[in-house]
mmCIF file of C-alpha atoms in Angstrom:
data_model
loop_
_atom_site.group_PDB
_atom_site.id
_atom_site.type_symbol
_atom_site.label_atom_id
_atom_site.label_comp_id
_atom_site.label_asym_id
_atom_site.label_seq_id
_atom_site.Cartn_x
_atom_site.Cartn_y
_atom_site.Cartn_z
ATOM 1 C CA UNK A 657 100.216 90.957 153.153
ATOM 2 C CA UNK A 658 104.289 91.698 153.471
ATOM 3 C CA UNK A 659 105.276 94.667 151.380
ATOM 4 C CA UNK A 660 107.825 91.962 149.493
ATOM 5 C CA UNK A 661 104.922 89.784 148.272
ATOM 6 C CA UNK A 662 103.082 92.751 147.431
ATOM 7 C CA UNK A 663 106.310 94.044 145.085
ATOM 8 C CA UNK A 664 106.613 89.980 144.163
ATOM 9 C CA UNK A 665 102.461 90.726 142.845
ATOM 10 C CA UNK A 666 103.313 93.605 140.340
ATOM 11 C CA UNK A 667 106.238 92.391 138.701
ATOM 12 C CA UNK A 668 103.805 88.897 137.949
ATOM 13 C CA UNK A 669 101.460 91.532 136.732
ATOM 14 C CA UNK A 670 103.659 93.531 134.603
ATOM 15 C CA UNK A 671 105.687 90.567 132.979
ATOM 16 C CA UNK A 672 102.113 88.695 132.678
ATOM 17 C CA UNK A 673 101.183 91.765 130.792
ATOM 18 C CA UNK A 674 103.820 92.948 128.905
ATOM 19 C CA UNK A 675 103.088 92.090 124.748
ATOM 20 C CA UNK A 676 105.901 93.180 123.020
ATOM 21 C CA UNK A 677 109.728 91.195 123.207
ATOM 22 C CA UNK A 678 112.523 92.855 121.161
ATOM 23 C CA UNK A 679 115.002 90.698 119.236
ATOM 24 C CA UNK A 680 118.102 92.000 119.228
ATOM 25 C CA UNK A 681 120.066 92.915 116.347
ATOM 26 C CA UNK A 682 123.544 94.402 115.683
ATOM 27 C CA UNK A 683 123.618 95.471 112.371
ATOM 28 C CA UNK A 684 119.888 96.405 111.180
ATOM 29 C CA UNK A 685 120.267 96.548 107.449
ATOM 30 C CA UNK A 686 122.981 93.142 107.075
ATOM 31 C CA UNK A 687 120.035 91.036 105.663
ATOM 32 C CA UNK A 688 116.032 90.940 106.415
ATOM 33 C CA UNK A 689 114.738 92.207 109.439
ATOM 34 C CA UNK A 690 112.148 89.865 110.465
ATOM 35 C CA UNK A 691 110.418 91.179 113.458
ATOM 36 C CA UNK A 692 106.330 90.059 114.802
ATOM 37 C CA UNK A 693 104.009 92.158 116.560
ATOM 38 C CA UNK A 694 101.527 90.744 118.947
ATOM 39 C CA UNK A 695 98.132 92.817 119.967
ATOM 40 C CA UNK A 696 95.722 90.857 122.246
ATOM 41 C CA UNK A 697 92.468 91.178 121.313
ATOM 42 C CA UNK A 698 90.304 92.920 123.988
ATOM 43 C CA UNK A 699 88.165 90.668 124.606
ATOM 44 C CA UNK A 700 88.014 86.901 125.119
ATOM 45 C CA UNK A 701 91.200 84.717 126.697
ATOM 46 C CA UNK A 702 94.988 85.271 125.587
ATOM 47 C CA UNK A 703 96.240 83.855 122.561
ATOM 48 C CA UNK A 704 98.755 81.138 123.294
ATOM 49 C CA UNK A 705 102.363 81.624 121.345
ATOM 50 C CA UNK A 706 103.738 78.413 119.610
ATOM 51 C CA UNK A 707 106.710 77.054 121.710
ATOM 52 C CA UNK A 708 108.662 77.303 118.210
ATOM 53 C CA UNK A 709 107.846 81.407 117.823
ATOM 54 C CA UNK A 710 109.079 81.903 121.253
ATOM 55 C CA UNK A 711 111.997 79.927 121.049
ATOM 56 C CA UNK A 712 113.462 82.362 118.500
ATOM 57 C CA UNK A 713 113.010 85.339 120.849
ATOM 58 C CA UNK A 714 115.364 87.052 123.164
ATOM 59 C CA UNK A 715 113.954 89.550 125.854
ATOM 60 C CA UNK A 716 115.672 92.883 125.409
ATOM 61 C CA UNK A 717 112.965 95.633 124.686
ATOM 62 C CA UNK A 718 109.304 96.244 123.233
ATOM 63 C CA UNK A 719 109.396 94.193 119.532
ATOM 64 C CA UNK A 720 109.507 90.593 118.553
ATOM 65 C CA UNK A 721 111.633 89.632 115.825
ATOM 66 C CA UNK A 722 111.367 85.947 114.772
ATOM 67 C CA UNK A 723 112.003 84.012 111.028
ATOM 68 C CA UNK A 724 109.053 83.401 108.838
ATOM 69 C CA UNK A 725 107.825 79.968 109.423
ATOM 70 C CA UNK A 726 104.864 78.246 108.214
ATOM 71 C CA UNK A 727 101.297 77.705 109.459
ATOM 72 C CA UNK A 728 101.184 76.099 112.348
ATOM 73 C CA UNK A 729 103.604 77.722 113.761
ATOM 74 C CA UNK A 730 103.470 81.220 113.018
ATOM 75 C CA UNK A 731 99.413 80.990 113.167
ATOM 76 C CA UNK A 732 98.853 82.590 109.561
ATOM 77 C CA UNK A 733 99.807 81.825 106.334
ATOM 78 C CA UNK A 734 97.983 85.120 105.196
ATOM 79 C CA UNK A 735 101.090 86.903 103.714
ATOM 80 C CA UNK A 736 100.726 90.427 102.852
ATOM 81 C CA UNK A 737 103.952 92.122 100.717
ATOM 82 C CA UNK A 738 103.960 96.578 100.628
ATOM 83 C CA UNK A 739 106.324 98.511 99.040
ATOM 84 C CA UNK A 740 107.540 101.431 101.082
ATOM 85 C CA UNK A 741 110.764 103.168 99.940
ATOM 86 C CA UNK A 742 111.697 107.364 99.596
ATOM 87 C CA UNK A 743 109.145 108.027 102.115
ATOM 88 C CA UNK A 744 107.905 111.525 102.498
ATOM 89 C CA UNK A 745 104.854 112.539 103.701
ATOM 90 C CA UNK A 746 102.425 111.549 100.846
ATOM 91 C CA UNK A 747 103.792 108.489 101.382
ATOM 92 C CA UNK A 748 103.688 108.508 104.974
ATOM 93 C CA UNK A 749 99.281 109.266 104.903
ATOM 94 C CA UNK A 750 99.289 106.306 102.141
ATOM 95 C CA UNK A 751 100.727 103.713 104.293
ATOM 96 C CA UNK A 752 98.959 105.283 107.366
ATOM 97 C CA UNK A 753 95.474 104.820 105.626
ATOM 98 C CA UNK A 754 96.254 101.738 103.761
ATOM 99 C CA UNK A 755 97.000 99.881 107.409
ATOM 100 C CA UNK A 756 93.808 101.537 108.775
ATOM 101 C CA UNK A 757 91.707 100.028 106.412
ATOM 102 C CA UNK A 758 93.527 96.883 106.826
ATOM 103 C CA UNK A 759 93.735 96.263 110.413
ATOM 104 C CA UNK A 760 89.927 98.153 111.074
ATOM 105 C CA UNK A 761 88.165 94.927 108.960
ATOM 106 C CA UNK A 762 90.324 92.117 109.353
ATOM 107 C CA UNK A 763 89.664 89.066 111.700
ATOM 108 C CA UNK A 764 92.545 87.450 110.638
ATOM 109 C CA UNK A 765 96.008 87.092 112.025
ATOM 110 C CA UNK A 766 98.686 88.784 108.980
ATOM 111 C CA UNK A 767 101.950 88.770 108.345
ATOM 112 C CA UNK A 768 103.050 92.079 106.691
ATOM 113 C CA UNK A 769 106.008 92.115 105.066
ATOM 114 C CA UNK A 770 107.168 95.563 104.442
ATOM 115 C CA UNK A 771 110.006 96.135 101.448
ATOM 116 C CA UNK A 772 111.690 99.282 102.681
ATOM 117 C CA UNK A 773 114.850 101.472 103.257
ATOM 118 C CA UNK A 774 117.157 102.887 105.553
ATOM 119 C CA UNK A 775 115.949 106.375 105.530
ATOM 120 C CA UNK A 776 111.845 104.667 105.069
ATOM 121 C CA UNK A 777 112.332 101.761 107.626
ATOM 122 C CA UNK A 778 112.034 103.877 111.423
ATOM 123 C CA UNK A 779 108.842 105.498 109.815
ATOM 124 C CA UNK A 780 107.343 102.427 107.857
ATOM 125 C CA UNK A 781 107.274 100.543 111.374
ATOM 126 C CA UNK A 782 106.197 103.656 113.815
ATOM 127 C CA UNK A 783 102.852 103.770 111.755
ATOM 128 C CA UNK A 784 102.778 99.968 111.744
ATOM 129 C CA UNK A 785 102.733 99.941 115.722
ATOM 130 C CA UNK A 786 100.455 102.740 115.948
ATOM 131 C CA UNK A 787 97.675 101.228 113.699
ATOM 132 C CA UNK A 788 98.271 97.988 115.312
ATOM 133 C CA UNK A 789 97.828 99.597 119.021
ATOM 134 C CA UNK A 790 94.667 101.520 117.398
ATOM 135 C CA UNK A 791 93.029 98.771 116.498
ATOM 136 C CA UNK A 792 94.086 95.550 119.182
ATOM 137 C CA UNK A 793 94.811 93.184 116.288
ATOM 138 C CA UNK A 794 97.549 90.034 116.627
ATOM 139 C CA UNK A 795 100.269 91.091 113.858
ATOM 140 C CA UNK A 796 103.292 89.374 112.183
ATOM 141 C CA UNK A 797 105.447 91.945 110.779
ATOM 142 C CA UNK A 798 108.923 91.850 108.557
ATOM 143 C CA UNK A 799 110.965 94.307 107.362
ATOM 144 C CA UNK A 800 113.341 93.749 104.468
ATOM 145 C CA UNK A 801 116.136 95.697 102.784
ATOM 146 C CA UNK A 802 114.811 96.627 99.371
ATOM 147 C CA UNK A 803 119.131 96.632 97.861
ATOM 148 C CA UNK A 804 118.950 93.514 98.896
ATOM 149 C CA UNK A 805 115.815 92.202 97.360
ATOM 150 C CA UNK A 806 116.466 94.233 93.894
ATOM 151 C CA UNK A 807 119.996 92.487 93.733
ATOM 152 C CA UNK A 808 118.504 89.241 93.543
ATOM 153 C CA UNK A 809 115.961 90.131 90.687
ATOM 154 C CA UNK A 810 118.979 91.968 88.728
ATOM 155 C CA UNK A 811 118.757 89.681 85.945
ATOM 156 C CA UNK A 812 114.706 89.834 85.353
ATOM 157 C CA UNK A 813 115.071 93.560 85.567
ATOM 158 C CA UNK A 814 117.739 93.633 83.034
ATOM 159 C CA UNK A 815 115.318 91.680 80.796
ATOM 160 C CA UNK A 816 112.547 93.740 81.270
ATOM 161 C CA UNK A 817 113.499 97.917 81.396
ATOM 162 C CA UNK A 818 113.920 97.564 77.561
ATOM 163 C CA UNK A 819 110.535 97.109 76.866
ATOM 164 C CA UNK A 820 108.545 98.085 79.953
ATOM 165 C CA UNK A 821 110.117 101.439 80.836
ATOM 166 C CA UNK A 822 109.845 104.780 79.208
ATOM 167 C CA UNK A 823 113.590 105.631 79.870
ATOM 168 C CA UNK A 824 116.608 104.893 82.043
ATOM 169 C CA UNK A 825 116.315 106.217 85.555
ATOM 170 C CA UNK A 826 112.369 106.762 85.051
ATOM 171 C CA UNK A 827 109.842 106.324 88.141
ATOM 172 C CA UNK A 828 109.074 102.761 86.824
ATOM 173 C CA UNK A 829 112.643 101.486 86.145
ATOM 174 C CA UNK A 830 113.059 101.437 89.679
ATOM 175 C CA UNK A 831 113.996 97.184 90.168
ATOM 176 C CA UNK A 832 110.835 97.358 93.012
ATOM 177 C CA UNK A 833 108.460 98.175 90.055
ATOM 178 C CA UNK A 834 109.534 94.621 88.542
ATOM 179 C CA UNK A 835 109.724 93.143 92.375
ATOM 180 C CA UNK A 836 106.421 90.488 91.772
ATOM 181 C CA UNK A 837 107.910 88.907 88.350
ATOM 182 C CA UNK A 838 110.618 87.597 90.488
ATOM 183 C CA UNK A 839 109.547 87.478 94.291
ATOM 184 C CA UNK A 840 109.360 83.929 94.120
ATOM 185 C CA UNK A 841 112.795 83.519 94.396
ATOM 186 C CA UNK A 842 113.473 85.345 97.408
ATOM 187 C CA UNK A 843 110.763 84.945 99.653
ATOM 188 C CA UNK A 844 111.272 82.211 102.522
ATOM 189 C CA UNK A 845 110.607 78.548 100.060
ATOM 190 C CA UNK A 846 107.943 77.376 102.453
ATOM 191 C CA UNK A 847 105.873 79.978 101.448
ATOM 192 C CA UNK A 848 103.366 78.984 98.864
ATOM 193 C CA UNK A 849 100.879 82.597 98.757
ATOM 194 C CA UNK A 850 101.544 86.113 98.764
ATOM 195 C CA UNK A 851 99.751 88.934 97.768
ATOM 196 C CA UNK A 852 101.289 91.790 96.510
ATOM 197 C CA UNK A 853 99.575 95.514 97.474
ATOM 198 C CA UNK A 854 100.359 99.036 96.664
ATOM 199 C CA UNK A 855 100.093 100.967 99.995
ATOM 200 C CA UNK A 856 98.090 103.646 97.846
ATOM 201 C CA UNK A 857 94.828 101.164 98.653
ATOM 202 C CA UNK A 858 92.187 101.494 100.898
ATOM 203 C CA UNK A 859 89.902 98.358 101.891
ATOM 204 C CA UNK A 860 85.941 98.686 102.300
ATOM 205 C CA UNK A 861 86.098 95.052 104.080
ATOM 206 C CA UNK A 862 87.678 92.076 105.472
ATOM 207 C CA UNK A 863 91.221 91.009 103.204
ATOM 208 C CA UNK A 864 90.288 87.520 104.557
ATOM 209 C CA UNK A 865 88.042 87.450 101.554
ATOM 210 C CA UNK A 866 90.565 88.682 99.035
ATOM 211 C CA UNK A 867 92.144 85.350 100.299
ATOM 212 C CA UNK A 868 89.055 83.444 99.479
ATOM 213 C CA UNK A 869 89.709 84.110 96.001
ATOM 214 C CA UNK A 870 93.057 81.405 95.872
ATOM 215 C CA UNK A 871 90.697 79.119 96.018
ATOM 216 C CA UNK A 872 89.023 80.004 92.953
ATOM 217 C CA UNK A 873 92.754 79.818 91.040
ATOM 218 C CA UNK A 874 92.365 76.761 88.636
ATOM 219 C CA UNK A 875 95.249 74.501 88.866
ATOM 220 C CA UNK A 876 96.743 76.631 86.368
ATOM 221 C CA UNK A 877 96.726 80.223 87.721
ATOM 222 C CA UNK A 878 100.136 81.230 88.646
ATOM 223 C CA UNK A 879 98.705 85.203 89.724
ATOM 224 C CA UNK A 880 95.750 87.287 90.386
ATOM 225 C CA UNK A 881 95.358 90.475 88.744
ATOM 226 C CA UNK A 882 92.123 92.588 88.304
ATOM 227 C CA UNK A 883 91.857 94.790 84.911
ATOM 228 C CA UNK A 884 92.998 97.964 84.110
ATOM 229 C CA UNK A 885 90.111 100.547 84.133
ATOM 230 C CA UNK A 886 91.884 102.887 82.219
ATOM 231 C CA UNK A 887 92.776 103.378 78.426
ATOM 232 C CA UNK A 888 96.252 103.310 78.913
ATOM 233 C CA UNK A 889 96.663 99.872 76.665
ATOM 234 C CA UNK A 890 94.712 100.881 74.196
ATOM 235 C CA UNK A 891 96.927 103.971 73.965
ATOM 236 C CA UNK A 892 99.975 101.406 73.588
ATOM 237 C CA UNK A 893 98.881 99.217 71.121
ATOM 238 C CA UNK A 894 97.505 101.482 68.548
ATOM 239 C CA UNK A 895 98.878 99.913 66.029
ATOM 240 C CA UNK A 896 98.253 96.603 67.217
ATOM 241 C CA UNK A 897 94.704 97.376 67.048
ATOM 242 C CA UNK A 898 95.255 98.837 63.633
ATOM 243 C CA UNK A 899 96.174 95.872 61.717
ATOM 244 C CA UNK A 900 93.275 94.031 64.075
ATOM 245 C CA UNK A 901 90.201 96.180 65.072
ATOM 246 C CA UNK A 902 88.788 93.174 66.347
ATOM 247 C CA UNK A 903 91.103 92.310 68.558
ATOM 248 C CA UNK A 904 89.862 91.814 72.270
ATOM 249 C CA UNK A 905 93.020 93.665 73.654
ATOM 250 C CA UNK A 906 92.547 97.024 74.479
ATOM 251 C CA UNK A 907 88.751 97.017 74.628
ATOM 252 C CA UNK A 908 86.851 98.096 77.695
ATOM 253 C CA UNK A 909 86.443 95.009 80.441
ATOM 254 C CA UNK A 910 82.064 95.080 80.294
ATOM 255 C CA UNK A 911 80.108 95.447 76.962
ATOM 256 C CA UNK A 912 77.594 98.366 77.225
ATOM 257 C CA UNK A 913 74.515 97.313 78.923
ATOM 258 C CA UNK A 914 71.138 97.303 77.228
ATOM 259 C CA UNK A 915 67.530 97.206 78.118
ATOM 260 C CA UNK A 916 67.290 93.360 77.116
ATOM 261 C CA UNK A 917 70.272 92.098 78.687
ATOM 262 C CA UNK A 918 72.490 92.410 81.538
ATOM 263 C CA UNK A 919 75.894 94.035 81.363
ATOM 264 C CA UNK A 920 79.072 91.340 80.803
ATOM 265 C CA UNK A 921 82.587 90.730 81.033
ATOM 266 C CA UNK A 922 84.448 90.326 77.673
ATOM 267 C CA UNK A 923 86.785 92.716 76.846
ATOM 268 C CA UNK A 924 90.227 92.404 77.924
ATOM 269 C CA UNK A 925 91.955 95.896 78.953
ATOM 270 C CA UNK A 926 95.147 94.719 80.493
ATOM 271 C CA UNK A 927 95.500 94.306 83.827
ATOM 272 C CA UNK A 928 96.882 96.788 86.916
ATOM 273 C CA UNK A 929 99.149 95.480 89.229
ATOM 274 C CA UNK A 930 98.108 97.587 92.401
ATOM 275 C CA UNK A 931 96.914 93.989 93.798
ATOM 276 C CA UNK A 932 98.858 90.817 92.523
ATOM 277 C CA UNK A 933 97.994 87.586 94.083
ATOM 278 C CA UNK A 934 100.678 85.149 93.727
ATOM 279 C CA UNK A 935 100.709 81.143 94.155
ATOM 280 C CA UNK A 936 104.613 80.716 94.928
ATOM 281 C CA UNK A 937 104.423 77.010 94.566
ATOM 282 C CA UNK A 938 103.137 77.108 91.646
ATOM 283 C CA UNK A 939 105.169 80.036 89.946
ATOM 284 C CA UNK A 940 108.430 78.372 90.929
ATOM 285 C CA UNK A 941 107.226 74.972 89.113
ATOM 286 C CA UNK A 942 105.815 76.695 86.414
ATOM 287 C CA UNK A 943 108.354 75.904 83.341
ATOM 288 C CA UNK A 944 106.257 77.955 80.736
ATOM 289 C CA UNK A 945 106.704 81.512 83.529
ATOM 290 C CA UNK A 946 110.262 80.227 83.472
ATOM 291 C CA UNK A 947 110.541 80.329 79.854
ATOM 292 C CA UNK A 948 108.468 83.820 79.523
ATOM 293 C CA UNK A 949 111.351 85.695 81.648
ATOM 294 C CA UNK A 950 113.563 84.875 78.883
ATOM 295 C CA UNK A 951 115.096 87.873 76.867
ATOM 296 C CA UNK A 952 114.421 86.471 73.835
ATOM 297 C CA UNK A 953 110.667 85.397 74.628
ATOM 298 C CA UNK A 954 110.197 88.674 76.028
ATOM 299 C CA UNK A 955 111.173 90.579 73.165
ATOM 300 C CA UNK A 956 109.264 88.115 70.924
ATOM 301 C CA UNK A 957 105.820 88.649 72.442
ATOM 302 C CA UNK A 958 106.417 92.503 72.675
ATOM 303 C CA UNK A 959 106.914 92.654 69.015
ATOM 304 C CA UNK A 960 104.233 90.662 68.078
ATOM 305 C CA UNK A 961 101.603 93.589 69.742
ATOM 306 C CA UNK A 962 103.923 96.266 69.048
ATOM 307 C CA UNK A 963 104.536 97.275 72.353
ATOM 308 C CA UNK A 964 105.698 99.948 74.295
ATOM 309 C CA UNK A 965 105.082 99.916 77.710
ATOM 310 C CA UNK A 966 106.072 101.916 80.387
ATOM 311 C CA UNK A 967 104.544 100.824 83.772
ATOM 312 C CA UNK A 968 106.818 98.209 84.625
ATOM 313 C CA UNK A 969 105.660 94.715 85.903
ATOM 314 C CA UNK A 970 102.351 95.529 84.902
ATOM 315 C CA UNK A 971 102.537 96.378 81.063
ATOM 316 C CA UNK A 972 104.374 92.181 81.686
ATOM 317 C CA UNK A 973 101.655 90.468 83.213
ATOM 318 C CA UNK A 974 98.855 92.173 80.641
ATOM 319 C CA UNK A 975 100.779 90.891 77.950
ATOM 320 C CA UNK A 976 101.257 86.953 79.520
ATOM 321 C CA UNK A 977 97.563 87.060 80.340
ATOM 322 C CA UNK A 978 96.358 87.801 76.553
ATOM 323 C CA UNK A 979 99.283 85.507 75.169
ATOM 324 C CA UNK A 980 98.674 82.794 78.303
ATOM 325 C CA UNK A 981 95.060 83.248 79.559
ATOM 326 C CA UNK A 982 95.529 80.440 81.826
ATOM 327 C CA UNK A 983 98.285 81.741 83.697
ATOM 328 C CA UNK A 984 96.482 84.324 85.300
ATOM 329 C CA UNK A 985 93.117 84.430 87.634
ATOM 330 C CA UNK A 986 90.934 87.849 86.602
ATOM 331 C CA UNK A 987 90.071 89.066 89.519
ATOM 332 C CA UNK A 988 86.959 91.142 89.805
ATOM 333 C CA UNK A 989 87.151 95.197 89.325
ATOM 334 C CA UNK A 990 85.841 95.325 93.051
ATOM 335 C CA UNK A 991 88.872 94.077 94.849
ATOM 336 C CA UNK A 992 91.233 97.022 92.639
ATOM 337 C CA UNK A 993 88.482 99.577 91.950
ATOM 338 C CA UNK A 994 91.212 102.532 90.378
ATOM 339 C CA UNK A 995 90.534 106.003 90.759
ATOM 340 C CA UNK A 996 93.024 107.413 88.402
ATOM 341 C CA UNK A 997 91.227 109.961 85.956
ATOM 342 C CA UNK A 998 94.221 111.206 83.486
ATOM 343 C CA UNK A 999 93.806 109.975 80.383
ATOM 344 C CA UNK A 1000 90.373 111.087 80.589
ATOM 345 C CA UNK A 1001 91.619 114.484 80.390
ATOM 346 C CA UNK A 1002 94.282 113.415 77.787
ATOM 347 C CA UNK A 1003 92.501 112.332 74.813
ATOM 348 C CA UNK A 1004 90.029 109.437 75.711
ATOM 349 C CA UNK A 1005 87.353 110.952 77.134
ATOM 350 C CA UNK A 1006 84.834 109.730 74.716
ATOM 351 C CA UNK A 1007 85.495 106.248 75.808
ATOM 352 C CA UNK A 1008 86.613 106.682 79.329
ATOM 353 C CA UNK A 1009 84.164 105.949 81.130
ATOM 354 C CA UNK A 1010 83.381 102.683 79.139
ATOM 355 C CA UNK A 1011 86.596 101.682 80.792
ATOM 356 C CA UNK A 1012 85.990 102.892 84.055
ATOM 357 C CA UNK A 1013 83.486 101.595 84.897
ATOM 358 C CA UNK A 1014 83.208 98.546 87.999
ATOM 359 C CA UNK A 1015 79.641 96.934 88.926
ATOM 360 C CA UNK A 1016 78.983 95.874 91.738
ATOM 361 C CA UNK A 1017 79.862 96.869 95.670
ATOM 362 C CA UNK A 1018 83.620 97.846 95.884
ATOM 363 C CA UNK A 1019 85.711 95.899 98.369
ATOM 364 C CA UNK A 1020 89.311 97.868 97.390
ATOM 365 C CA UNK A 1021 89.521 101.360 95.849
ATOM 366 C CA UNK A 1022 92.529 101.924 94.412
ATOM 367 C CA UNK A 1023 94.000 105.910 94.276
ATOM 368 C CA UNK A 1024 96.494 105.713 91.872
ATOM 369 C CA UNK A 1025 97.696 108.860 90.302
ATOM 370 C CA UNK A 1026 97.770 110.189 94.013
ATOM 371 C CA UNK A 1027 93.550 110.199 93.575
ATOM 372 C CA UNK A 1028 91.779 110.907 97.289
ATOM 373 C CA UNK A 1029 90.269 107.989 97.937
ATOM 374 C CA UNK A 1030 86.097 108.355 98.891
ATOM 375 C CA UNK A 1031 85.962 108.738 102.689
#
């Protein structure tokens, strides 16, 4: 063989396999950076790219930026929305652990959609390729200007930080803490599912099962929230629960379990917002969500329960799923299984552990409260 065909041989090799295109882009933080990351599984034949996907690319270094489009031509519609903004290095071990456990059990194609910042953004996608080269998994990735996301919820915020923040400039009056109430409206509007995570989460098995669980949404469920496991609400609406002691709200999510019967769901605790599935179809449609953004509506239904709140988006959705049970799917304890242990230590502790409490095997743990997460 000629030493030209044999130099002709190894650049068909290399380009043949070469995995990663880069997109380029003159101003990074202008609007979203979209950007997909393609791992070939190590075994079996090469996955073919959709003629639409690699229309959108140009070849200029080692990532692939391309828009969101829908199935069929971006493979997945399994949407997966992180936070990751002020990153130090706490941060940094969430996110790296978080996309461990993510990409170590899935065998699904995702698209991660990462919510970030200037300073965060160089860091955020680093680990991203790592875990992705770790574990040989086919990955749509987007990156996204959190400014510009927050100025386009400005008016839900501005309803919500009087009544679901403990004071201006507080850890939870951040606009991302009230990012899922309006998300909706600024994701791509061919997407129709989402789900929401806090990169402080750590999956025991496949998220194509946490999936699964749209299709248990009745035709009604706008969101999917498991319940708190704390007694934070019951904290909040003491006097609620003063003028009605046998009220539901605020009571541990499983009655205590006897010798003669098996432990059940009744209670309804509120509901933590470290997981939020969302139906974007139907939340846009929905008239009666609409209507519950509403200053006036807002302030109504937080009077009614005399609350306070102080977690943001969360402290929101617990109150629509008492007032609107419908609106909301209750997602088992095992897909958020929180590890957060303060208010045992601060005045609950004789009814902590009614709260905490989650049967069955645990498919999420959840360390809030910067808990260490069981190895």
């Amino acid at each position: 063989m000629s030493n030209s065909n044999k130099i002709f041989l190894v650049l068909i090799a290399i380009s043949g396999g070469a995995l990663l295109i880069l997109y380029s882009s003159n101003d990074l933080f202008a609007r979203p950076i979209l950007r997909t990351f393609f791992q070939s599984q190590p075994t079996g034949p090469p996955q073919p790219q959709a003629p639409e996907v690699a229309a959108l690319v140009d070849t200029a270094g080692d990532i692939k930026r391309v828009k969101y489009i829908p199935k069929g031509e971006n493979v997945t519609e399994h949407n997966i929305f992180v936070i990751y903004t002020k990153e130090n290095y706490l941060l940094k071990t969430k996110l790296e652990l978080f996309l461990k456990s993510l990409l170590k059990f899935t065998t699904i194609d995702l698209h991660l959609h990462i919510i970030t910042d200037e300073k965060s953004e160089t860091s955020a996608e680093t680990v991203l390729k790592n875990q992705i080269n770790k574990y040989r998994k086919r990955v749509f990735y987007t990156l996204y200007d959190v400014e510009d996301f927050a100025a386009k919820i400005n008016d839900i915020v501005y309803v919500m930080l009087p009544f679901f923040s403990s004071h201006a400039g507080s850890y939870y009056s951040d606009a991302l803490f009230f990012l899922s109430l309006g998300l909706h409206r600024i994701v791509d509007p061919k997407m129709n599912q989402a789900i929401l995570i806090d990169c402080d989460v750590v999956f025991r098995t496949d998220v194509k099962y946490l999936f699964e669980q749209f299709k248990k949404f009745t035709p009604e469920n706008l969101f999917g929230l498991a319940p708190e496991l704390t007694p934070v609400y019951r904290h909040i609406l003491y006097r609620y629960r003063a003028t009605y002691p046998k009220s539901s709200f605020g009571n541990p999510y499983y009655l205590s379990t006897t010798s003669h019967r098996k432990t059940q769901k009744y209670g309804y605790p509120g509901l933590n917002s470290g997981v939020v599935m969302l139906q974007f179809d139907r939340i846009r449609a929905s008239k009666l969500y609409a209507e519950s953004l509403k200053f006036e509506n807002v302030k109504q239904l937080t009077d009614k329960y005399s609350f306070k709140g102080h977690l943001g988006d969360q402290d929101f959705f617990t109150l629509l799923g008492y007032e609107f049970p419908a609106l909301i799917y209750r997602l088992d304890c095992i897909w958020n299984r929180q590890l957060c242990t303060w208010w045992k230590e601060h005045g609950y502790s004789d009814v902590f552990d009614q709260f905490f409490h989650c049967e069955g095997k645990i498919k999420l743990y959840h360390g809030n409260c910067n808990t260490r997460v069981p190895e």
